[in-house]
Amino acid sequence: MEFSWESHYKGGGSSTGTLIPIDLTSDYAWRYSIMQKYAGVINHVVDVGCGDLLFWVGRDCCTYTGIDISQSIIEKNRSTHPSWTFHAASADMRLPVSDNIVLCFDMLFHILSDAVYEKILENLAHYSNQWIFIYTWSENPWNSWRSRLLGAAVRLKKGRIQDAWTMLVQGMETDGTYQKYRDFQKYVPILETAGFDLIAVERPPNNSTGMYVFKKRVVSQDTIDH
C-alpha cells in the first residue's frame, strides 16, 4: 500500500524523517550552520518537501516558498506563516518558483520511483539561482549488523524464514512502502548537467546522513563567446 503523507499529518505525524533517534534541535542547528557556512545569510529560500516547518522553529527569512504534497499541512503552514508562500504539489511537478537557496531535507529517501526521484533533482536545479542543499542518506541505514539482525528477527516472528535469511545476509535497500536507499553520488551528474557543482559533503556526527552542497557554476564570458 502506498504511503500517504496526507493521512500521516492528519493523524498527528511529523516530518522528522529519520530512522535514527537523534536530538532534532541539535541536528537542525547543525544543518543551519552548514547552510550559513556556505551561503551566508539565509534569507531567500525555496523549501522542497517543507513538511510541518519543524526545521524553521525559531528561524525566519525574507522570502520563503514551501512545497509539500500534503494539502492539510500546507493549509496549516499558511495559517502559522501568512507572509510566506506555500504550494501543495508533488515535488516532481515543476512550479513557477525560484530563489537563491533551494533546500530538500529528509525527503529523497521517501521517494520509491527512480523516475520521480530524478525529476525532483531536475526541479531543484531549475528552482535555484545559486545554492542547493540536500540532506539525505549517505549510507544505507539498513546495512549495519544491528539493523540486519533486528530486521531478520521481525521476519522470523512472521514466519518469513527465507526473507529473514535474505535480510541477514544481504540487508535491504527499501521497505517497499515508505523509504528507499540510493547511492546519491550516482545521481550527482543530474545536477552537474543542470549547471551545478557539488562543492562539499558534510557529515553530522553519529548519523548515516549527509548534507550535499551544490553551487551554481559560473559561466565566464569567454565560455559564452566560444
Coordinates of N, CA and C in Angstrom, one line a residue:
M1 N 0.8 -1.2 0.0 CA 0.0 0.0 0.0 C 0.9 1.2 0.0
E2 N 0.6 2.2 -0.8 CA 1.4 3.4 -1.0 C 1.2 4.3 0.3
F3 N 2.3 4.8 0.8 CA 2.3 5.6 2.0 C 1.6 7.0 1.7
S4 N 0.7 7.4 2.6 CA 0.0 8.7 2.4 C 0.5 9.7 3.4
W5 N 1.1 10.8 2.9 CA 1.6 11.9 3.8 C 0.4 12.6 4.3
E6 N -0.7 12.7 3.5 CA -1.9 13.4 4.0 C -2.4 12.7 5.2
S7 N -2.6 11.4 5.2 CA -3.0 10.7 6.3 C -2.1 10.7 7.5
H8 N -0.8 10.7 7.2 CA 0.3 10.8 8.2 C 0.1 12.1 9.0
Y9 N 0.0 13.2 8.3 CA -0.1 14.5 9.0 C -1.4 14.7 9.7
K10 N -2.5 14.2 9.1 CA -3.8 14.3 9.7 C -3.9 13.5 11.0
G11 N -3.1 12.4 11.0 CA -3.0 11.5 12.2 C -2.1 12.0 13.3
G12 N -1.5 13.2 13.1 CA -0.7 13.8 14.1 C 0.8 13.5 13.9
G13 N 1.2 12.9 12.7 CA 2.6 12.6 12.4 C 3.4 13.9 12.2
S14 N 4.7 13.8 12.2 CA 5.6 14.9 12.0 C 6.5 14.6 10.8
S15 N 7.3 15.6 10.4 CA 8.2 15.4 9.3 C 9.6 15.2 9.7
T16 N 9.9 14.5 10.8 CA 11.2 14.3 11.3 C 12.1 13.5 10.3
G17 N 11.5 12.6 9.7 CA 12.1 11.9 8.5 C 13.4 11.1 8.9
T18 N 13.5 10.6 10.1 CA 14.7 9.8 10.4 C 14.4 8.5 11.0
L19 N 15.3 7.5 10.7 CA 15.2 6.2 11.3 C 15.9 6.1 12.6
I20 N 16.8 7.1 12.9 CA 17.7 7.0 14.0 C 17.3 8.0 15.0
P21 N 17.2 7.6 16.3 CA 16.9 8.5 17.4 C 18.0 9.6 17.5
I22 N 17.6 10.8 17.3 CA 18.6 11.9 17.4 C 18.0 13.1 18.1
D23 N 18.8 14.0 18.6 CA 18.4 15.2 19.1 C 18.1 16.2 17.9
L24 N 16.8 16.4 17.6 CA 16.5 17.1 16.4 C 16.9 18.6 16.6
T25 N 16.8 19.1 17.8 CA 17.2 20.5 18.0 C 18.7 20.7 17.6
S26 N 19.5 19.8 18.0 CA 20.9 19.9 17.7 C 21.2 19.6 16.2
D27 N 20.4 18.6 15.7 CA 20.6 18.3 14.3 C 20.2 19.4 13.4
Y28 N 19.0 20.1 13.7 CA 18.6 21.2 12.9 C 19.6 22.4 13.0
A29 N 20.1 22.6 14.2 CA 21.1 23.7 14.3 C 22.3 23.4 13.5
W30 N 22.7 22.1 13.5 CA 23.9 21.7 12.7 C 23.6 22.0 11.2
R31 N 22.5 21.6 10.7 CA 22.1 21.9 9.3 C 22.2 23.4 9.0
Y32 N 21.6 24.1 9.8 CA 21.5 25.6 9.6 C 22.9 26.2 9.6
S33 N 23.8 25.7 10.4 CA 25.2 26.2 10.5 C 25.9 25.8 9.2
I34 N 25.6 24.7 8.6 CA 26.2 24.3 7.3 C 25.7 25.2 6.2
M35 N 24.5 25.5 6.2 CA 23.9 26.5 5.2 C 24.6 27.8 5.3
Q36 N 24.7 28.3 6.6 CA 25.4 29.6 6.8 C 26.8 29.6 6.4
K37 N 27.5 28.5 6.6 CA 28.9 28.3 6.3 C 29.2 28.6 4.8
Y38 N 28.3 28.1 4.0 CA 28.5 28.2 2.5 C 27.7 29.4 1.9
A39 N 26.4 29.6 2.3 CA 25.6 30.6 1.7 C 25.5 31.9 2.4
G40 N 26.1 32.0 3.6 CA 26.0 33.2 4.4 C 24.6 33.4 5.0
V41 N 24.0 34.6 4.8 CA 22.7 34.9 5.4 C 21.6 34.1 4.6
I42 N 20.8 33.4 5.4 CA 19.8 32.5 4.8 C 18.5 33.3 4.7
N43 N 18.3 34.0 3.6 CA 17.2 35.0 3.5 C 16.2 34.7 2.4
H44 N 16.6 33.9 1.4 CA 15.7 33.7 0.2 C 15.7 32.2 -0.1
V45 N 14.6 31.6 0.2 CA 14.6 30.1 0.2 C 13.4 29.5 -0.5
V46 N 13.7 28.4 -1.3 CA 12.6 27.5 -1.8 C 12.9 26.2 -1.0
D47 N 11.9 25.7 -0.3 CA 12.0 24.5 0.5 C 11.1 23.4 -0.1
V48 N 11.8 22.4 -0.7 CA 11.0 21.4 -1.4 C 10.8 20.2 -0.4
G49 N 9.6 19.9 -0.1 CA 9.3 18.9 0.9 C 9.3 19.5 2.3
C50 N 8.7 20.7 2.4 CA 8.8 21.5 3.6 C 8.2 20.9 4.8
G51 N 7.2 20.0 4.7 CA 6.6 19.4 5.8 C 6.0 20.4 6.8
D52 N 6.1 20.1 8.1 CA 5.4 20.9 9.1 C 6.3 22.0 9.6
L53 N 7.3 22.4 8.9 CA 8.2 23.5 9.3 C 8.9 23.4 10.6
L54 N 9.1 22.1 11.1 CA 9.8 22.0 12.4 C 11.2 22.5 12.3
F55 N 11.8 22.4 11.1 CA 13.2 22.9 11.0 C 13.2 24.4 11.2
W56 N 12.1 25.1 10.8 CA 12.1 26.6 10.9 C 11.6 27.2 12.2
V57 N 11.4 26.4 13.2 CA 11.0 26.9 14.5 C 12.2 27.8 15.1
G58 N 11.8 29.0 15.3 CA 12.8 30.0 15.8 C 13.7 30.6 14.8
R59 N 13.4 30.3 13.5 CA 14.1 30.8 12.4 C 13.2 31.6 11.4
D60 N 13.8 32.5 10.6 CA 13.0 33.3 9.7 C 13.8 33.6 8.5
C61 N 13.2 34.0 7.4 CA 13.9 34.5 6.2 C 13.0 35.5 5.5
C62 N 13.6 36.3 4.7 CA 12.8 37.4 4.0 C 11.8 36.9 3.0
T63 N 12.2 36.0 2.1 CA 11.3 35.3 1.2 C 11.4 33.8 1.3
Y64 N 10.3 33.2 1.5 CA 10.2 31.7 1.7 C 9.1 31.1 0.9
T65 N 9.4 30.1 0.1 CA 8.4 29.3 -0.6 C 8.5 27.9 -0.2
G66 N 7.5 27.3 0.3 CA 7.5 25.9 0.8 C 6.6 25.1 -0.1
I67 N 7.1 23.9 -0.5 CA 6.3 23.0 -1.4 C 6.2 21.7 -0.6
D68 N 4.9 21.2 -0.6 CA 4.7 19.9 0.1 C 3.5 19.2 -0.6
I69 N 3.5 17.9 -0.6 CA 2.4 17.1 -1.2 C 1.2 17.1 -0.4
S70 N 1.3 17.4 0.9 CA 0.1 17.3 1.8 C -0.7 18.6 1.8
Q71 N -1.9 18.6 1.4 CA -2.7 19.8 1.3 C -3.0 20.3 2.8
S72 N -3.3 19.4 3.7 CA -3.6 19.8 5.1 C -2.4 20.5 5.7
I73 N -1.2 20.0 5.5 CA 0.0 20.6 6.1 C 0.3 22.0 5.5
I74 N 0.0 22.1 4.2 CA 0.2 23.4 3.6 C -0.8 24.4 4.1
E75 N -2.1 24.0 4.3 CA -3.0 24.9 4.9 C -2.6 25.4 6.3
K76 N -2.1 24.4 7.1 CA -1.7 24.7 8.4 C -0.5 25.7 8.4
N77 N 0.4 25.5 7.5 CA 1.6 26.3 7.3 C 1.2 27.8 6.9
R78 N 0.2 27.8 6.1 CA -0.3 29.2 5.6 C -0.9 30.0 6.8
S79 N -1.5 29.2 7.7 CA -2.1 29.9 8.9 C -1.1 30.4 9.9
T80 N 0.0 29.6 10.0 CA 1.0 29.9 11.0 C 2.1 30.9 10.4
H81 N 2.2 30.9 9.1 CA 3.2 31.8 8.5 C 2.6 32.5 7.3
P82 N 1.7 33.5 7.6 CA 0.9 34.1 6.5 C 1.7 34.9 5.5
S83 N 2.9 35.3 5.9 CA 3.8 36.1 5.0 C 4.6 35.2 4.1
W84 N 4.6 33.9 4.3 CA 5.4 33.0 3.4 C 4.4 32.4 2.4
T85 N 5.0 31.9 1.3 CA 4.3 31.3 0.2 C 4.4 29.8 0.2
F86 N 3.2 29.2 0.0 CA 3.2 27.7 0.0 C 2.4 27.1 -1.2
H87 N 2.9 26.0 -1.6 CA 2.3 25.3 -2.8 C 2.0 23.8 -2.4
A88 N 0.8 23.4 -2.5 CA 0.5 21.9 -2.3 C 0.7 21.2 -3.6
A89 N 1.8 20.5 -3.7 CA 2.2 19.9 -5.0 C 3.2 18.8 -4.8
S90 N 3.2 17.8 -5.6 CA 4.2 16.7 -5.6 C 5.5 17.4 -6.0
A91 N 6.6 16.9 -5.4 CA 7.9 17.5 -5.7 C 8.4 17.3 -7.1
D92 N 7.8 16.4 -7.8 CA 8.2 16.1 -9.2 C 7.4 17.0 -10.2
M93 N 6.5 17.8 -9.7 CA 5.7 18.7 -10.5 C 6.5 20.0 -10.5
R94 N 6.8 20.5 -11.7 CA 7.6 21.8 -11.8 C 6.6 23.0 -11.6
L95 N 7.1 23.9 -10.7 CA 6.3 25.1 -10.4 C 7.0 26.3 -10.8
P96 N 6.3 27.4 -11.0 CA 7.0 28.7 -11.4 C 7.6 29.4 -10.2
V97 N 8.6 28.8 -9.6 CA 9.2 29.4 -8.4 C 10.7 29.4 -8.6
S98 N 11.4 30.3 -7.9 CA 12.9 30.3 -7.9 C 13.3 31.2 -6.8
D99 N 14.6 30.9 -6.3 CA 15.2 31.8 -5.3 C 16.7 31.4 -5.2
N100 N 17.4 32.1 -4.4 CA 18.8 31.9 -4.3 C 19.2 30.6 -3.7
I101 N 18.4 30.1 -2.7 CA 18.7 28.9 -2.0 C 17.6 27.9 -2.1
V102 N 17.9 26.7 -2.5 CA 16.9 25.6 -2.5 C 17.3 24.5 -1.5
L103 N 16.3 24.1 -0.7 CA 16.5 23.1 0.3 C 15.7 21.9 -0.1
C104 N 16.3 20.7 0.2 CA 15.5 19.5 0.1 C 16.0 18.6 1.3
F105 N 15.3 18.6 2.4 CA 15.7 17.9 3.6 C 14.8 16.7 3.9
D106 N 15.4 15.5 4.2 CA 14.7 14.4 4.7 C 13.5 13.9 3.8
M107 N 13.7 14.2 2.5 CA 12.6 13.8 1.6 C 13.0 12.7 0.5
L108 N 14.2 12.8 0.0 CA 14.5 12.0 -1.2 C 14.5 10.5 -0.8
F109 N 14.8 10.1 0.4 CA 14.7 8.7 0.7 C 13.3 8.2 0.9
H110 N 12.3 9.1 0.8 CA 10.9 8.6 0.8 C 10.4 8.4 -0.6
I111 N 11.2 8.7 -1.6 CA 10.7 8.5 -3.0 C 11.1 7.2 -3.5
L112 N 10.1 6.4 -3.8 CA 10.4 5.0 -4.3 C 10.6 4.9 -5.8
S113 N 10.0 5.7 -6.6 CA 10.2 5.7 -8.0 C 11.5 6.4 -8.4
D114 N 12.3 5.7 -9.2 CA 13.5 6.3 -9.7 C 13.3 7.5 -10.7
A115 N 12.2 7.3 -11.5 CA 11.9 8.4 -12.4 C 11.5 9.6 -11.7
V116 N 10.7 9.5 -10.7 CA 10.2 10.6 -9.9 C 11.4 11.3 -9.1
Y117 N 12.3 10.4 -8.6 CA 13.5 10.9 -7.9 C 14.3 11.8 -8.8
E118 N 14.5 11.3 -10.0 CA 15.4 12.1 -11.0 C 14.7 13.4 -11.4
K119 N 13.4 13.4 -11.5 CA 12.6 14.6 -11.9 C 12.7 15.6 -10.8
I120 N 12.7 15.1 -9.5 CA 12.8 16.1 -8.4 C 14.2 16.8 -8.4
L121 N 15.2 16.0 -8.7 CA 16.6 16.6 -8.7 C 16.6 17.7 -9.8
E122 N 16.0 17.4 -11.0 CA 16.0 18.4 -12.1 C 15.2 19.6 -11.6
N123 N 14.2 19.4 -10.9 CA 13.4 20.6 -10.4 C 14.2 21.4 -9.4
L124 N 15.0 20.8 -8.5 CA 15.8 21.5 -7.6 C 16.7 22.5 -8.3
A125 N 17.3 21.9 -9.3 CA 18.3 22.8 -10.1 C 17.5 23.9 -10.8
H126 N 16.3 23.6 -11.3 CA 15.6 24.6 -12.0 C 15.2 25.8 -11.1
Y127 N 14.9 25.4 -9.9 CA 14.4 26.5 -8.9 C 15.5 27.3 -8.3
S128 N 16.8 26.8 -8.4 CA 17.9 27.5 -7.6 C 18.6 28.5 -8.5
N129 N 18.8 29.7 -7.9 CA 19.6 30.7 -8.6 C 21.1 30.6 -8.2
Q130 N 21.4 29.9 -7.1 CA 22.8 29.9 -6.6 C 23.1 28.6 -5.8
W131 N 22.3 28.3 -4.8 CA 22.7 27.2 -3.9 C 21.6 26.1 -3.8
I132 N 22.1 24.8 -3.7 CA 21.2 23.7 -3.4 C 21.8 23.0 -2.2
F133 N 20.9 22.8 -1.2 CA 21.3 22.0 0.0 C 20.4 20.7 0.1
I134 N 21.0 19.6 0.0 CA 20.2 18.3 0.0 C 20.7 17.5 1.2
Y135 N 19.8 17.2 2.1 CA 20.1 16.4 3.3 C 19.4 15.1 3.1
T136 N 20.2 14.0 2.9 CA 19.6 12.7 2.7 C 20.6 11.6 3.2
W137 N 20.3 10.4 3.0 CA 21.2 9.3 3.4 C 22.4 9.3 2.6
S138 N 23.6 9.2 3.2 CA 24.8 9.0 2.5 C 25.3 7.6 2.7
E139 N 24.7 6.8 3.6 CA 25.0 5.4 3.8 C 23.6 4.7 3.9
N140 N 23.6 3.4 3.6 CA 22.4 2.6 3.8 C 22.2 2.3 5.3
P141 N 21.1 2.9 5.9 CA 20.9 2.7 7.3 C 20.5 1.3 7.7
W142 N 20.1 0.5 6.7 CA 19.8 -0.9 6.9 C 20.9 -1.9 6.8
N143 N 22.1 -1.4 6.5 CA 23.3 -2.3 6.2 C 24.0 -2.7 7.5
S144 N 23.8 -2.0 8.6 CA 24.6 -2.4 9.8 C 24.1 -3.7 10.3
W145 N 25.0 -4.4 11.0 CA 24.6 -5.7 11.5 C 23.4 -5.6 12.5
R146 N 23.4 -4.6 13.3 CA 22.2 -4.4 14.2 C 20.9 -4.3 13.4
S147 N 20.9 -3.5 12.3 CA 19.7 -3.4 11.5 C 19.3 -4.7 10.9
R148 N 20.3 -5.4 10.4 CA 20.1 -6.7 9.8 C 19.5 -7.7 10.8
L149 N 20.1 -7.8 12.0 CA 19.6 -8.7 13.0 C 18.1 -8.4 13.4
L150 N 17.9 -7.1 13.6 CA 16.5 -6.7 14.0 C 15.5 -7.0 12.9
G151 N 15.9 -6.7 11.6 CA 15.0 -7.0 10.5 C 14.8 -8.4 10.3
A152 N 15.8 -9.3 10.5 CA 15.7 -10.7 10.4 C 14.8 -11.2 11.5
A153 N 14.9 -10.7 12.7 CA 14.1 -11.2 13.8 C 12.6 -10.9 13.6
V154 N 12.3 -9.7 13.0 CA 10.9 -9.3 12.7 C 10.3 -10.3 11.7
R155 N 11.1 -10.6 10.7 CA 10.6 -11.5 9.6 C 10.5 -13.0 10.2
L156 N 11.3 -13.4 11.1 CA 11.2 -14.7 11.6 C 9.9 -14.8 12.5
K157 N 9.6 -13.8 13.2 CA 8.4 -13.8 14.0 C 7.1 -13.9 13.2
K158 N 7.2 -13.5 11.9 CA 6.1 -13.6 11.0 C 6.2 -14.8 10.1
G159 N 7.1 -15.7 10.4 CA 7.3 -17.0 9.7 C 7.9 -16.8 8.4
R160 N 8.5 -15.7 8.1 CA 9.1 -15.5 6.7 C 10.6 -15.8 6.8
I161 N 10.8 -17.1 6.8 CA 12.2 -17.7 7.1 C 13.1 -17.2 5.9
Q162 N 12.7 -17.4 4.7 CA 13.6 -17.0 3.6 C 13.9 -15.5 3.6
D163 N 12.9 -14.7 3.9 CA 13.1 -13.3 3.9 C 14.0 -12.9 5.1
A164 N 13.9 -13.6 6.2 CA 14.8 -13.3 7.3 C 16.2 -13.6 7.0
W165 N 16.4 -14.7 6.3 CA 17.8 -15.1 5.8 C 18.3 -14.1 4.9
T166 N 17.5 -13.6 3.9 CA 17.9 -12.6 3.0 C 18.3 -11.3 3.7
M167 N 17.5 -10.9 4.6 CA 17.8 -9.7 5.4 C 19.1 -9.8 6.1
L168 N 19.3 -11.0 6.7 CA 20.6 -11.2 7.5 C 21.8 -11.1 6.6
V169 N 21.7 -11.8 5.4 CA 22.9 -11.9 4.5 C 23.1 -10.6 3.7
Q170 N 22.0 -10.1 3.2 CA 22.1 -9.0 2.2 C 21.7 -7.6 2.7
G171 N 20.9 -7.6 3.8 CA 20.3 -6.3 4.2 C 19.2 -6.0 3.2
M172 N 18.9 -4.7 3.1 CA 17.8 -4.3 2.2 C 18.1 -2.9 1.8
E173 N 17.4 -2.5 0.7 CA 17.5 -1.1 0.2 C 16.2 -0.4 0.2
T174 N 15.1 -1.1 0.5 CA 13.8 -0.4 0.6 C 12.8 -1.2 1.4
D175 N 11.9 -0.5 2.1 CA 10.8 -1.2 2.8 C 9.6 -1.4 1.9
G176 N 9.7 -0.9 0.7 CA 8.6 -1.1 -0.3 C 7.4 -0.2 -0.2
T177 N 7.3 0.6 0.9 CA 6.2 1.5 1.0 C 6.6 2.9 1.4
Y178 N 7.7 3.1 2.1 CA 7.9 4.4 2.7 C 9.3 4.9 2.5
Q179 N 10.3 4.1 2.3 CA 11.7 4.5 2.2 C 12.5 3.7 1.3
K180 N 13.5 4.3 0.7 CA 14.4 3.6 -0.2 C 15.8 4.2 -0.2
Y181 N 16.8 3.4 -0.1 CA 18.2 3.9 -0.1 C 18.7 3.9 -1.5
R182 N 19.4 5.0 -1.9 CA 20.1 5.1 -3.1 C 21.5 5.6 -2.8
D183 N 22.5 5.3 -3.6 CA 23.8 5.9 -3.6 C 23.7 7.3 -4.2
F184 N 23.6 8.3 -3.4 CA 23.3 9.6 -4.0 C 24.4 10.1 -5.0
Q185 N 25.6 9.7 -4.8 CA 26.7 10.1 -5.6 C 26.4 9.7 -7.1
K186 N 25.6 8.6 -7.3 CA 25.3 8.2 -8.7 C 24.4 9.2 -9.4
Y187 N 23.7 10.0 -8.6 CA 22.7 11.0 -9.2 C 23.3 12.4 -9.3
V188 N 24.5 12.6 -8.8 CA 25.1 13.9 -8.8 C 25.2 14.5 -10.3
P189 N 25.5 13.6 -11.3 CA 25.6 14.1 -12.7 C 24.3 14.8 -13.2
I190 N 23.1 14.5 -12.6 CA 21.9 15.2 -13.0 C 22.0 16.7 -12.7
L191 N 22.5 17.0 -11.5 CA 22.7 18.4 -11.1 C 23.9 19.0 -11.8
E192 N 24.9 18.2 -12.1 CA 26.0 18.8 -12.8 C 25.6 19.2 -14.2
T193 N 24.8 18.3 -14.9 CA 24.3 18.6 -16.2 C 23.5 19.9 -16.2
A194 N 22.8 20.2 -15.1 CA 22.0 21.3 -15.0 C 22.7 22.6 -14.6
G195 N 24.1 22.5 -14.4 CA 24.9 23.6 -14.2 C 25.3 23.8 -12.8
F196 N 25.3 22.8 -11.9 CA 25.7 22.9 -10.5 C 26.8 22.0 -10.2
D197 N 27.7 22.4 -9.4 CA 28.9 21.6 -8.9 C 28.7 21.2 -7.5
L198 N 29.0 20.0 -7.2 CA 29.0 19.5 -5.8 C 30.3 20.0 -5.1
I199 N 30.2 20.9 -4.2 CA 31.4 21.5 -3.6 C 31.7 21.0 -2.3
A200 N 30.8 20.3 -1.6 CA 31.0 19.7 -0.3 C 30.0 18.7 0.1
V201 N 30.4 17.7 0.9 CA 29.5 16.8 1.5 C 29.9 16.8 3.0
E202 N 29.0 17.4 3.8 CA 29.2 17.5 5.2 C 28.4 16.4 5.9
R203 N 29.1 15.7 6.9 CA 28.5 14.6 7.6 C 28.3 15.0 9.1
P204 N 27.1 14.9 9.6 CA 26.8 15.1 11.0 C 27.3 13.9 11.8
P205 N 27.6 14.2 13.1 CA 28.1 13.1 14.0 C 27.1 12.0 14.2
N206 N 27.5 10.7 14.2 CA 26.7 9.6 14.6 C 25.4 9.5 13.8
N207 N 25.5 9.6 12.5 CA 24.3 9.6 11.6 C 24.7 9.1 10.3
S208 N 23.8 8.5 9.6 CA 24.0 7.9 8.3 C 23.7 8.9 7.1
T209 N 23.4 10.1 7.5 CA 23.0 11.1 6.5 C 24.2 12.0 6.1
G210 N 23.9 12.9 5.2 CA 24.9 13.8 4.7 C 24.2 15.1 4.2
M211 N 24.9 16.2 4.3 CA 24.4 17.4 3.6 C 25.3 17.6 2.3
Y212 N 24.6 17.5 1.2 CA 25.2 17.7 -0.1 C 25.0 19.1 -0.5
V213 N 26.2 19.8 -0.7 CA 26.1 21.3 -1.0 C 26.5 21.5 -2.5
F214 N 25.6 22.1 -3.2 CA 25.8 22.4 -4.6 C 25.8 23.9 -4.8
K215 N 26.7 24.3 -5.7 CA 26.7 25.7 -6.1 C 26.6 25.9 -7.6
K216 N 25.8 26.9 -8.0 CA 25.7 27.1 -9.5 C 27.0 27.5 -10.1
R217 N 27.3 26.8 -11.2 CA 28.5 27.1 -11.9 C 28.5 28.4 -12.6
V218 N 29.6 29.2 -12.4 CA 29.7 30.5 -13.0 C 30.3 30.3 -14.5
V219 N 29.5 30.8 -15.4 CA 29.9 30.6 -16.8 C 30.6 31.9 -17.2
S220 N 31.9 31.8 -17.6 CA 32.6 33.0 -18.0 C 32.2 33.6 -19.3
Q221 N 32.5 34.8 -19.6 CA 32.1 35.4 -20.9 C 32.9 34.7 -22.0
D222 N 34.1 34.3 -21.7 CA 34.9 33.6 -22.7 C 34.3 32.3 -23.2
T223 N 33.7 31.6 -22.2 CA 33.0 30.4 -22.5 C 31.8 30.7 -23.3
I224 N 31.0 31.7 -23.0 CA 29.8 32.1 -23.8 C 30.2 32.5 -25.2
D225 N 31.3 33.2 -25.4 CA 31.8 33.7 -26.7 C 32.2 32.5 -27.6
H226 N 32.7 31.5 -26.9 CA 33.2 30.4 -27.7 C 32.1 29.3 -27.9

